[in-house]
């Protein structure tokens, strides 16, 4: 979307937080203003290719100027008392520009699910649904829209770089950051996050893809060592990044904290130089996660291009390494060229952010649209849903602060709630480690939907009281929550705070019990057989309460499909426990007083080799385990029929008819899975394509989906290439990975 300028407020170059930092800052860098462009500098000619512009600018730079660009300026606003330099925009990171050469400052903002820390600067930002909720839309256009909201609001706030774009695969359903990622399948995750990055960058700011790679749990994330074969990496976690990179063309990739086969991800020659830069053709720059850099020479030679947040390794030590020849001058030039190329190619130089007022209504509408496409109807016995707007009697609404708001995820993805945390208004801006609710109260919107019913709320703190209310009601709606955050994992799949008992009590009091789940990822549901309906609402974003009510009462027909398997119990998972997380150990929580030395001493190994390629639904299939709800599962208020499968023998193009056999319009996400020839040793089906199809009542459409060749291939390590083997391929088409309606085999040469 072309960015249009309204009246711009000139960007002040002075954001100083305290007199102390003022003195320190000014002697460090002096006031940095965004200079008007000078036509004379050849690299400022937008007609030149970005590579050439970057090359020309690097040639004009001094060694000190090059060093200045390859590291941040310190913890800044993230750590009380840290110096905050002029030009720092209040985000997670800041790299002072070079006014002499008209290179702008780089202001980096966390923005996994919306712009973080906006309230601190008296700004507004839209909380989008979780990225997992976006993935549940299976809608690439929703991915682009998601990123567009983030990109335009960051730009309005004066930032020129987003550090969102999490694409880590859900190998671990209890990972605290699953709400920031797009599920267990590399194709779905890559497509959604790739389009999200496209959306961000369409606003002429730099986008990011993170946390590269295999940072699939939070426990001991700073030191854990991941073991996994190269073929397995390339067909799972790295494939998600490969697809996201191809679609999104991110200007930056953030390397992660963990080690991979012994080397830290930010100094790992194989994953950075060989796979990302050579095999994937990544032309942007690699920046470290915050304090994720562990060396100067090794990291520089392995492919790291920028240290964040500070200067420990890529400040003076890198300058000395270059002067001594330990790091070739050409490598430093490559680092700076990549950074400058990203600035030029993104538009961040030619179209400087001109601060504007964020449009909260537009943001809320976009967030609600995505939420309503991504909320999943998991179960709907006896058509308990949609609820009737004219039904009489009492409606009981129970639990999870549904009277004041909806839950959001914690950590560096935390967006500030307008007016403050709905469950603790005086708290003001978000506090790390505390759950934040957004003021979109399901209770209020449920009340608005019904004209003949009384709607009564119970907190759910006392299951007996909740059951007593439910017993009097025509229908009981129980809201349950699972708060997740960066820096910690869930010890189990179970709902916390004895919520299972609450649901059991309500269900035993009222046979028409509806459960609405606000979670960061999959949870177990022992009570599922005893409730009528279940909605997975994820973290539904700034308008979440209204979106949930719209689906409960049928103003919106559910169309979401699970981006991850919901297991019945831990023992069905590859790891019954999160590696390193036992009842005795603390999490990796940075603020919980967890003993860093003890954590470092643990140096745990996370061995993904046993399950290897078999992530998520592939594991359940090969292990013969039945999930509670399968990958790709999601119901509708209408029904769909599949027929007429044809598979083309050359490109394996799949064509079929899809009909809406019900009386109301709806969207169906029709999925295509393939099982490769047995010679590959892969006996499981893999998602190779899908289409989200909108159909009016009784309408039919022909759907055609052509898998890309590497999705029909395996990664051959000896030749280091993708190979599509000859042989018999099984093709299956259906509404979920466990609801396959059409099958065919095709022999491909
Ligand atoms: C954090 C996160 C990363 C975030 C960065 C800056 O530790 O791992 O996702 O962007 O630091 O806040």
XYZ file of C-alpha atoms and ligand atoms in Angstrom:
761
model
C 0.000 0.000 0.000
C 1.581 3.329 -1.122
C 2.151 5.521 1.836
C 0.392 8.898 1.626
C 1.548 11.840 3.700
C -0.915 13.923 5.641
C 0.325 17.079 7.306
C 3.539 15.885 8.965
C 4.732 17.021 12.390
C 8.505 17.695 11.949
C 10.395 14.937 13.760
C 12.131 16.442 16.774
C 15.636 15.121 17.177
C 15.583 15.486 20.920
C 14.083 12.688 23.004
C 15.964 13.040 26.292
C 14.704 11.238 29.338
C 16.726 12.786 32.146
C 19.325 15.496 32.771
C 21.938 12.835 33.489
C 21.467 11.121 30.180
C 21.310 14.517 28.485
C 24.816 15.438 29.550
C 26.143 11.995 28.722
C 24.292 11.812 25.457
C 25.287 15.193 24.112
C 28.967 14.563 24.774
C 28.560 11.230 23.028
C 26.941 12.194 19.835
C 25.605 15.738 19.923
C 22.157 16.544 18.659
C 21.285 14.432 15.624
C 18.675 15.883 13.355
C 17.264 14.169 10.307
C 18.996 16.148 7.600
C 17.118 17.145 4.462
C 18.358 15.093 1.527
C 21.296 16.516 -0.414
C 20.982 15.981 -4.123
C 24.788 15.980 -4.395
C 25.452 12.629 -2.646
C 25.294 9.980 -5.430
C 23.840 7.391 -3.034
C 20.875 9.607 -2.397
C 19.671 9.096 -5.969
C 16.566 6.864 -5.644
C 16.928 5.868 -9.293
C 20.066 3.840 -8.519
C 19.764 0.180 -7.385
C 19.902 -0.151 -3.570
C 23.054 -2.283 -3.737
C 24.846 0.407 -5.717
C 23.646 3.166 -3.398
C 24.885 1.219 -0.399
C 28.235 0.553 -2.041
C 28.716 4.221 -2.888
C 27.850 5.311 0.654
C 30.183 2.774 2.287
C 33.063 4.043 0.149
C 32.490 7.522 1.599
C 32.528 6.337 5.228
C 35.327 6.416 7.767
C 36.172 3.342 9.863
C 34.547 4.936 12.913
C 31.367 5.658 10.954
C 31.210 2.045 9.781
C 31.662 0.800 13.351
C 28.946 3.180 14.536
C 26.378 1.540 12.244
C 27.007 -2.083 13.249
C 25.874 -1.868 16.866
C 23.174 -0.331 19.021
C 23.588 2.524 21.470
C 22.879 0.497 24.614
C 19.856 -0.571 26.606
C 18.325 2.907 26.468
C 14.736 2.964 27.700
C 14.794 -0.796 28.388
C 17.011 -0.342 31.449
C 16.476 2.402 34.044
C 19.438 4.751 34.115
C 20.901 3.661 30.770
C 21.818 6.624 28.535
C 19.159 7.573 25.991
C 20.708 9.373 23.061
C 19.163 12.287 21.130
C 16.993 10.876 18.355
C 16.096 7.736 20.334
C 12.372 7.256 19.719
C 11.591 5.285 22.862
C 11.708 1.830 21.325
C 13.784 -1.273 22.002
C 16.818 -0.152 20.004
C 18.579 2.825 18.476
C 21.472 3.199 16.020
C 22.550 6.828 15.533
C 22.731 7.799 11.865
C 25.459 9.697 10.022
C 24.168 13.186 9.210
C 27.308 14.002 7.193
C 26.264 11.320 4.723
C 22.508 11.801 5.177
C 22.173 8.326 6.675
C 19.203 8.495 9.092
C 19.041 7.127 12.644
C 17.643 3.623 12.899
C 14.854 3.466 15.484
C 13.836 -0.128 16.165
C 10.526 -1.033 17.812
C 9.232 -4.310 19.178
C 6.024 -5.048 17.337
C 5.215 -8.754 17.399
C 1.461 -8.173 17.855
C 1.425 -4.386 17.711
C 3.768 -1.495 18.569
C 5.168 -2.047 22.081
C 5.800 0.649 24.727
C 3.673 3.222 22.922
C 2.014 4.390 26.144
C 5.388 5.326 27.598
C 5.608 7.998 24.901
C 1.914 8.929 25.330
C 1.127 7.233 22.045
C -1.550 4.768 20.925
C -1.040 1.399 19.274
C -3.418 -1.293 18.097
C -3.203 -4.677 19.794
C -3.682 -7.222 17.047
C -4.755 -10.808 17.736
C -1.857 -13.147 18.539
C 0.174 -14.259 15.533
C -1.129 -17.759 16.303
C -4.621 -16.326 15.866
C -3.501 -14.845 12.559
C -2.157 -18.241 11.489
C -5.567 -19.715 12.359
C -7.075 -17.552 9.597
C -5.028 -19.434 6.970
C -5.474 -16.151 5.061
C -2.371 -14.622 3.412
C -4.250 -11.353 2.923
C -4.884 -11.229 6.665
C -1.130 -11.664 7.083
C -0.443 -8.646 4.906
C -3.099 -6.587 6.701
C -1.609 -7.600 10.073
C 1.774 -6.286 9.023
C 0.266 -3.180 7.444
C -1.332 -2.180 10.763
C 2.020 -2.609 12.513
C 4.016 -0.866 9.794
C 1.765 2.151 9.457
C 1.486 2.684 13.204
C 5.229 2.352 13.736
C 5.810 4.843 10.976
C 3.195 7.201 12.398
C 5.072 7.019 15.674
C 8.369 7.882 14.000
C 10.036 4.438 13.793
C 11.770 3.142 10.671
C 12.268 -0.497 11.740
C 10.035 -3.219 13.152
C 11.576 -6.107 15.106
C 8.517 -8.349 14.994
C 8.091 -11.217 12.553
C 8.448 -14.290 14.754
C 8.336 -17.526 12.733
C 9.689 -20.164 15.126
C 7.961 -23.485 14.604
C 5.801 -24.852 17.413
C 7.846 -27.912 18.323
C 6.954 -27.224 21.945
C 3.235 -26.465 22.575
C 4.127 -25.139 26.069
C 6.563 -22.520 24.706
C 5.769 -19.171 26.325
C 6.125 -17.340 22.999
C 3.895 -19.530 20.812
C 1.391 -16.641 20.704
C 4.026 -14.649 18.796
C 4.519 -17.400 16.209
C 2.442 -19.098 13.493
C 2.129 -22.718 14.570
C 3.590 -26.107 13.771
C 3.651 -26.294 10.002
C 6.487 -24.628 8.053
C 4.360 -23.782 5.003
C 1.525 -22.164 6.975
C 3.969 -20.318 9.235
C 6.150 -19.178 6.350
C 3.227 -17.917 4.275
C 1.545 -16.020 7.101
C 4.701 -14.431 8.523
C 6.084 -13.741 5.050
C 2.952 -11.790 4.184
C 3.053 -10.054 7.555
C 6.568 -8.821 6.739
C 5.385 -7.653 3.302
C 2.655 -5.685 5.042
C 5.081 -4.049 7.459
C 7.530 -3.087 4.718
C 4.781 -1.736 2.452
C 4.895 1.271 4.783
C 8.492 2.114 3.804
C 10.005 0.922 7.037
C 12.380 -2.012 7.592
C 10.896 -5.347 8.615
C 12.372 -8.290 10.471
C 12.160 -12.094 10.705
C 12.985 -13.748 14.037
C 14.234 -15.642 16.124
C 16.562 -17.443 13.775
C 16.656 -20.317 14.620
C 15.325 -23.213 16.672
C 14.575 -20.944 19.651
C 11.505 -23.095 20.284
C 11.274 -22.759 24.058
C 11.953 -20.046 26.629
C 13.345 -22.178 29.434
C 17.135 -21.651 29.439
C 16.866 -19.944 26.042
C 20.142 -18.022 26.591
C 22.269 -21.113 26.930
C 20.410 -24.221 25.731
C 21.979 -26.218 22.932
C 19.701 -27.639 20.225
C 20.561 -30.886 18.477
C 18.894 -31.643 15.145
C 20.142 -32.961 11.797
C 20.577 -30.611 8.839
C 17.960 -32.379 6.700
C 15.509 -32.198 9.587
C 16.268 -28.495 10.113
C 15.810 -27.690 6.427
C 12.447 -29.496 6.204
C 11.021 -27.964 9.386
C 12.181 -24.889 11.335
C 14.457 -23.518 8.614
C 11.806 -24.154 5.931
C 9.432 -21.781 7.739
C 12.147 -19.114 7.659
C 12.985 -19.917 4.033
C 9.391 -19.463 2.894
C 8.896 -16.332 5.037
C 12.106 -14.880 3.620
C 11.068 -15.632 0.035
C 7.618 -14.081 0.448
C 8.483 -11.258 2.840
C 11.979 -10.289 1.650
C 12.715 -9.002 5.184
C 15.399 -6.337 5.415
C 16.633 -7.950 8.641
C 16.774 -11.292 10.402
C 17.248 -11.499 14.159
C 19.429 -14.374 15.274
C 18.360 -16.058 18.480
C 19.819 -16.632 21.946
C 20.262 -20.393 21.880
C 23.060 -22.593 20.585
C 22.602 -24.873 17.583
C 24.856 -27.919 17.483
C 27.172 -26.179 19.946
C 27.503 -22.746 18.314
C 25.406 -19.775 19.409
C 22.869 -18.818 16.743
C 24.464 -15.351 16.422
C 27.869 -16.833 15.629
C 26.797 -19.930 13.724
C 28.488 -20.106 10.358
C 26.212 -22.911 9.105
C 22.870 -21.259 9.824
C 23.967 -17.681 9.054
C 26.490 -17.736 6.219
C 25.693 -21.085 4.625
C 21.928 -21.443 4.921
C 20.516 -17.927 5.380
C 22.857 -15.842 3.249
C 24.016 -18.390 0.668
C 21.166 -20.892 0.290
C 18.250 -18.553 1.020
C 19.915 -15.630 -0.782
C 19.197 -13.279 2.117
C 20.503 -9.781 1.242
C 19.529 -7.933 4.403
C 21.397 -7.758 7.683
C 21.502 -10.087 10.664
C 21.071 -8.381 14.017
C 21.462 -10.157 17.318
C 18.751 -10.613 19.841
C 19.325 -8.321 22.808
C 22.534 -9.516 24.467
C 22.589 -12.433 22.069
C 26.089 -11.615 20.773
C 28.893 -13.674 22.296
C 32.060 -12.724 20.436
C 33.652 -10.250 18.057
C 35.702 -12.147 15.506
C 33.767 -15.433 15.517
C 30.397 -13.653 15.235
C 31.599 -11.274 12.520
C 33.077 -14.082 10.448
C 30.009 -16.309 10.991
C 27.670 -13.711 9.485
C 26.408 -11.425 12.276
C 26.057 -7.866 10.938
C 24.797 -5.870 13.930
C 25.076 -6.248 17.694
C 22.075 -5.218 19.763
C 21.499 -3.484 22.027
C 25.012 -2.302 22.726
C 28.649 -2.099 21.831
C 30.328 -4.863 23.842
C 31.618 -6.849 20.859
C 30.964 -4.715 17.756
C 32.128 -1.383 19.183
C 35.815 -0.784 19.912
C 36.656 -4.563 19.910
C 35.453 -4.872 16.322
C 37.383 -1.766 15.305
C 40.556 -3.290 16.741
C 39.799 -6.638 15.079
C 39.493 -4.899 11.728
C 42.655 -2.862 12.295
C 44.547 -6.028 13.249
C 43.192 -7.911 10.247
C 41.455 -10.580 12.371
C 38.247 -9.360 10.720
C 38.845 -8.419 7.083
C 37.903 -4.833 6.234
C 35.780 -6.328 3.443
C 33.649 -8.143 6.041
C 32.972 -4.871 7.875
C 32.115 -3.242 4.549
C 29.722 -6.120 3.844
C 28.010 -5.606 7.213
C 27.533 -1.891 6.550
C 26.515 -2.436 2.928
C 23.783 -4.829 4.053
C 22.480 -2.351 6.620
C 22.523 0.528 4.130
C 20.949 -1.599 1.394
C 18.102 -2.384 3.795
C 17.630 1.298 4.549
C 17.538 2.145 0.846
C 15.436 -0.806 -0.384
C 12.807 -0.333 2.344
C 12.206 3.317 1.456
C 13.270 4.412 4.927
C 15.778 6.899 3.476
C 13.801 8.310 0.556
C 10.535 8.482 2.502
C 11.490 9.487 6.048
C 8.798 8.724 8.652
C 6.807 11.899 9.204
C 5.124 11.608 12.601
C 1.337 11.440 12.346
C -1.554 10.683 14.685
C -2.355 6.973 14.744
C -5.907 6.092 13.641
C -7.226 3.835 16.442
C -10.554 3.151 14.754
C -8.893 1.848 11.612
C -6.586 -0.307 13.711
C -9.425 -1.725 15.763
C -11.452 -2.591 12.636
C -8.478 -4.376 11.059
C -7.697 -6.252 14.288
C -11.329 -7.357 14.648
C -11.440 -8.588 11.055
C -8.368 -10.751 11.614
C -9.674 -12.009 14.960
C -13.003 -13.015 13.452
C -11.294 -14.987 10.695
C -8.992 -16.720 13.183
C -11.246 -17.709 16.091
C -11.761 -21.489 15.791
C -15.003 -23.315 16.551
C -13.556 -26.531 17.967
C -16.756 -28.247 19.050
C -20.469 -27.570 18.605
C -22.602 -30.409 19.931
C -26.314 -30.270 19.050
C -25.709 -26.983 17.278
C -25.489 -25.252 20.628
C -24.026 -22.295 18.729
C -24.892 -19.797 17.379
C -26.913 -18.526 20.331
C -30.260 -16.945 19.505
C -30.582 -13.194 19.965
C -34.208 -13.652 20.938
C -33.761 -16.485 23.379
C -35.312 -15.846 26.775
C -34.078 -16.739 30.230
C -30.759 -16.155 31.904
C -27.367 -16.215 30.199
C -24.539 -16.889 32.661
C -21.144 -15.429 31.747
C -18.374 -16.810 33.933
C -14.629 -16.348 34.482
C -11.444 -14.791 33.049
C -12.411 -11.188 33.732
C -14.946 -11.391 30.878
C -16.723 -8.505 32.580
C -13.863 -6.106 31.836
C -11.777 -7.375 28.937
C -9.731 -9.912 27.003
C -6.235 -11.267 27.657
C -3.004 -10.356 25.822
C 0.444 -11.971 25.759
C 3.439 -10.827 27.807
C 7.084 -9.972 27.299
C 8.604 -7.860 24.542
C 5.393 -8.443 22.557
C 3.266 -6.733 25.212
C 1.196 -3.882 23.815
C -0.142 -1.267 26.257
C -3.852 -1.266 26.892
C -5.626 2.037 26.186
C -6.543 3.539 29.558
C -4.374 1.021 31.363
C -4.649 -2.645 32.232
C -8.383 -3.426 32.379
C -7.841 -5.552 35.500
C -5.562 -3.021 37.191
C -6.171 0.422 35.729
C -3.809 2.216 38.124
C -0.945 0.066 36.849
C -0.758 2.357 33.785
C 1.747 1.203 31.165
C 2.348 -2.545 31.098
C 4.608 -4.168 33.688
C 6.817 -7.081 32.600
C 5.551 -10.351 33.995
C 2.009 -9.147 34.712
C -1.005 -10.299 32.591
C -2.646 -7.367 30.782
C -6.297 -7.345 29.794
C -7.643 -5.036 27.090
C -10.953 -3.195 27.745
C -13.123 -5.068 25.258
C -15.472 -6.869 27.635
C -17.245 -9.945 26.255
C -19.981 -9.419 28.871
C -20.845 -5.992 27.482
C -21.099 -7.238 23.912
C -23.040 -10.354 24.851
C -25.541 -8.079 26.584
C -25.810 -5.981 23.442
C -26.679 -9.078 21.390
C -29.644 -10.211 23.446
C -32.928 -8.350 23.863
C -34.950 -10.987 25.723
C -32.343 -12.371 28.124
C -30.810 -11.331 31.382
C -27.039 -11.691 31.308
C -25.324 -12.196 34.649
C -21.591 -12.402 35.375
C -19.727 -14.529 37.896
C -15.979 -14.211 38.394
C -15.463 -17.984 38.528
C -13.296 -17.640 41.625
C -15.660 -19.968 43.469
C -16.780 -22.928 41.320
C -19.752 -23.565 43.612
C -21.090 -20.037 43.136
C -20.481 -20.277 39.403
C -22.316 -23.604 39.254
C -25.218 -22.159 41.196
C -25.590 -19.370 38.625
C -25.189 -21.828 35.744
C -27.920 -24.032 37.179
C -30.416 -21.169 36.738
C -29.301 -20.283 33.222
C -30.540 -21.246 29.759
C -26.892 -21.290 28.702
C -23.607 -20.918 30.597
C -20.629 -19.346 28.834
C -17.343 -20.040 30.663
C -14.268 -18.011 29.728
C -10.968 -19.727 30.529
C -7.487 -18.290 30.122
C -3.844 -19.313 29.842
C -1.466 -16.363 30.151
C 1.818 -16.863 28.284
C 4.863 -14.662 27.996
C 8.389 -14.358 26.737
C 10.886 -15.569 29.306
C 8.871 -18.519 30.568
C 7.153 -21.691 29.414
C 4.074 -23.437 30.750
C 5.017 -26.423 32.891
C 1.988 -28.359 31.624
C -0.754 -28.179 28.977
C -3.340 -27.851 31.727
C -5.221 -24.631 32.291
C -3.812 -22.829 35.340
C -5.622 -21.679 38.503
C -7.862 -24.755 38.793
C -9.974 -23.699 35.780
C -10.590 -27.319 34.781
C -12.520 -27.728 38.022
C -14.483 -24.559 37.275
C -15.530 -25.861 33.865
C -16.473 -29.258 35.313
C -18.601 -27.600 37.974
C -20.437 -25.425 35.469
C -20.897 -28.248 32.968
C -22.369 -30.478 35.648
C -24.836 -27.718 36.518
C -25.909 -26.905 32.965
C -25.859 -29.250 30.000
C -25.652 -26.293 27.623
C -22.206 -25.040 28.554
C -20.087 -23.093 26.066
C -16.340 -22.656 26.740
C -14.388 -19.724 25.290
C -10.626 -20.206 25.506
C -8.193 -17.246 25.608
C -4.826 -18.975 25.384
C -1.292 -18.537 24.077
C -1.361 -21.982 22.493
C -2.721 -25.532 22.783
C -4.133 -26.620 26.147
C -5.610 -29.884 27.400
C -9.378 -30.025 27.990
C -10.405 -33.047 30.105
C -13.929 -31.582 30.281
C -14.425 -31.411 26.483
C -16.847 -34.397 26.364
C -19.031 -32.728 28.963
C -19.502 -29.315 27.368
C -21.569 -28.379 24.325
C -19.331 -26.004 22.414
C -15.737 -24.737 22.508
C -14.337 -21.609 20.837
C -10.555 -21.086 20.659
C -10.253 -17.277 20.688
C -6.460 -17.125 21.206
C -5.517 -13.594 22.398
C -8.170 -11.872 20.302
C -6.775 -8.339 20.193
C -8.098 -4.884 20.941
C -11.642 -5.626 19.816
C -11.641 -9.216 21.077
C -14.738 -9.042 23.282
C -16.890 -7.890 20.397
C -15.411 -10.446 17.997
C -16.141 -13.290 20.411
C -19.757 -12.090 20.792
C -20.111 -11.813 17.008
C -19.195 -15.489 16.620
C -21.230 -16.672 19.630
C -24.398 -15.110 18.184
C -23.679 -15.899 14.543
C -23.152 -12.383 13.213
C -19.889 -13.880 12.005
C -19.668 -17.476 10.819
C -16.573 -19.165 12.318
C -13.953 -20.071 9.703
C -10.678 -20.433 11.620
C -8.674 -23.673 11.470
C -6.084 -24.855 13.996
C -2.476 -23.958 13.159
C -1.310 -26.439 15.799
C -2.329 -29.781 17.258
C -4.177 -29.793 20.593
C -2.942 -32.904 22.403
C -5.072 -34.779 24.910
C -2.220 -35.024 27.402
C 1.512 -34.423 27.800
C 2.386 -38.084 27.377
C 1.294 -37.849 23.741
C 3.993 -35.240 23.036
C 7.586 -35.946 21.931
C 8.698 -34.490 25.292
C 6.463 -35.116 28.305
C 8.217 -32.169 29.972
C 9.671 -28.950 28.574
C 13.401 -29.732 28.562
C 15.012 -28.071 31.573
C 11.722 -27.108 33.154
C 10.838 -29.284 36.105
C 8.997 -28.529 39.306
C 12.341 -27.655 40.919
C 13.887 -25.348 38.334
C 12.958 -21.750 37.806
C 12.042 -20.634 34.362
C 14.244 -18.471 32.269
C 12.344 -15.464 33.597
C 14.627 -12.520 33.514
C 12.797 -10.741 36.278
C 11.942 -13.593 38.589
C 15.310 -13.569 40.286
C 16.113 -16.744 38.444
C 19.770 -17.415 39.175
C 21.592 -16.587 35.932
C 24.726 -18.380 37.048
C 22.720 -21.463 37.921
C 20.951 -21.260 34.604
C 24.194 -20.845 32.730
C 25.663 -23.746 34.644
C 22.759 -25.887 33.509
C 23.673 -25.511 29.856
C 20.881 -27.900 28.939
C 20.678 -29.800 25.673
C 17.397 -29.829 23.787
C 17.512 -32.862 21.551
C 14.931 -32.655 18.774
C 16.449 -35.620 16.902
C 13.948 -38.216 18.206
C 10.996 -36.497 16.557
C 13.171 -34.833 13.886
C 10.997 -34.171 10.856
C 7.820 -35.144 12.678
C 6.670 -31.841 14.128
C 3.108 -31.582 15.391
C 0.510 -33.505 13.363
C 3.238 -35.558 11.679
C 4.247 -36.904 15.087
C 0.692 -37.794 16.049
C 0.143 -39.637 12.776
C 3.333 -41.688 12.869
C 2.984 -42.427 16.584
C -0.645 -43.460 16.086
C -1.854 -40.962 18.679
C -5.257 -39.297 18.394
C -5.172 -35.600 19.219
C -7.924 -33.826 21.120
C -8.282 -31.468 18.127
C -6.194 -31.911 14.990
C -4.073 -29.519 12.968
C -6.340 -27.821 10.418
C -9.521 -28.545 12.417
C -12.243 -25.914 12.644
C -16.034 -26.023 12.353
C -18.518 -23.663 10.720
C -22.210 -22.865 11.156
C -22.667 -24.300 7.677
C -21.325 -27.490 6.014
C -19.149 -28.157 2.996
C -18.848 -31.023 0.540
C -15.791 -32.004 -1.507
C -15.914 -33.857 -4.825
C -14.278 -34.473 -8.189
C -10.610 -34.689 -7.269
C -8.200 -34.572 -10.195
C -4.396 -34.613 -9.901
C -2.258 -33.543 -12.831
C 0.614 -35.998 -13.414
C 3.221 -33.398 -14.341
C 3.008 -30.708 -11.709
C 0.752 -32.541 -9.283
C -1.754 -29.709 -9.615
C -4.798 -30.612 -7.519
C -8.328 -29.661 -8.634
C -11.646 -30.393 -6.923
C -15.160 -29.048 -6.394
C -16.168 -27.493 -3.114
C -19.808 -26.868 -2.222
C -21.458 -25.048 0.648
C -24.235 -27.534 1.443
C -25.812 -25.405 4.172
C -28.227 -22.492 4.322
C -25.802 -19.737 5.214
C -22.671 -18.292 3.630
C -19.314 -19.321 4.994
C -15.587 -19.613 4.361
C -13.914 -23.017 4.124
C -10.156 -23.541 4.307
C -9.728 -26.484 1.964
C -6.414 -28.222 2.643
C -4.177 -30.412 0.472
C -1.816 -32.956 2.029
C 0.699 -35.228 0.319
C 2.520 -38.341 1.520
C 5.809 -38.803 -0.326
C 6.946 -42.126 -1.820
C 8.021 -44.663 0.795
C 11.615 -44.419 -0.481
C 11.905 -41.104 1.364
C 11.351 -42.758 4.721
C 8.654 -40.193 5.417
C 5.453 -42.068 6.199
C 3.472 -39.000 7.270
C 1.322 -36.536 5.314
C 2.521 -32.993 4.933
C 0.549 -29.841 4.119
C 1.410 -28.736 0.573
C -1.265 -26.123 -0.062
C -4.658 -24.753 0.850
C -7.238 -22.213 -0.218
C -9.645 -20.166 1.863
C -12.868 -20.175 -0.204
C -15.925 -17.978 0.401
C -19.183 -19.660 -0.628
C -22.768 -18.449 -0.492
C -25.421 -20.932 0.671
C -25.448 -23.933 -1.702
C -22.798 -22.333 -3.927
C -20.067 -24.494 -5.535
C -16.648 -23.540 -6.811
C -13.764 -25.357 -8.470
C -10.576 -25.073 -6.465
C -7.129 -25.581 -7.954
C -3.942 -25.769 -5.878
C -0.440 -26.456 -7.250
C 2.217 -27.339 -4.647
C 5.647 -25.783 -5.185
C 8.275 -28.435 -6.099
C 10.201 -28.279 -2.820
C 7.033 -29.115 -0.938
C 7.046 -32.438 -2.787
C 10.735 -32.911 -2.047
C 13.060 -33.917 0.703
C 16.301 -32.136 1.549
C 19.164 -34.320 0.413
C 22.118 -33.614 2.709
C 24.907 -35.235 0.637
C 24.055 -33.087 -2.405
C 22.825 -30.210 -0.238
C 19.759 -29.795 -2.468
C 16.027 -30.419 -2.532
C 15.157 -33.616 -4.410
C 11.697 -34.599 -5.594
C 11.857 -38.390 -5.735
C 10.138 -40.412 -8.467
C 7.423 -42.708 -7.220
C 3.892 -42.903 -5.921
C 2.539 -39.877 -4.082
C -0.614 -40.000 -1.999
C -2.734 -36.868 -2.337
C -5.471 -36.075 0.190
C -7.871 -33.138 0.266
C -10.146 -32.114 3.099
C -11.265 -29.843 5.899
C -8.524 -30.852 8.364
C -5.514 -33.144 8.717
C -7.873 -35.691 10.273
C -10.883 -34.945 8.058
C -9.735 -35.861 4.565
C -12.582 -36.183 2.120
C -10.840 -36.994 -1.188
C -7.851 -39.244 -1.916
C -5.830 -40.072 -5.009
C -2.419 -41.468 -5.840
C -0.221 -40.112 -8.580
C 3.019 -41.436 -10.021
C 5.547 -38.701 -10.570
C 8.813 -39.247 -12.385
C 13.981 -9.762 23.605
C 13.350 -10.692 22.603
C 13.273 -10.114 21.224
C 13.050 -8.612 21.318
C 14.280 -7.994 21.929
C 14.109 -6.495 22.161
O 14.784 -10.441 24.502
O 13.873 -12.014 22.519
O 12.191 -10.762 20.536
O 12.822 -8.076 20.017
O 14.656 -8.617 23.143
O 13.124 -6.258 23.122
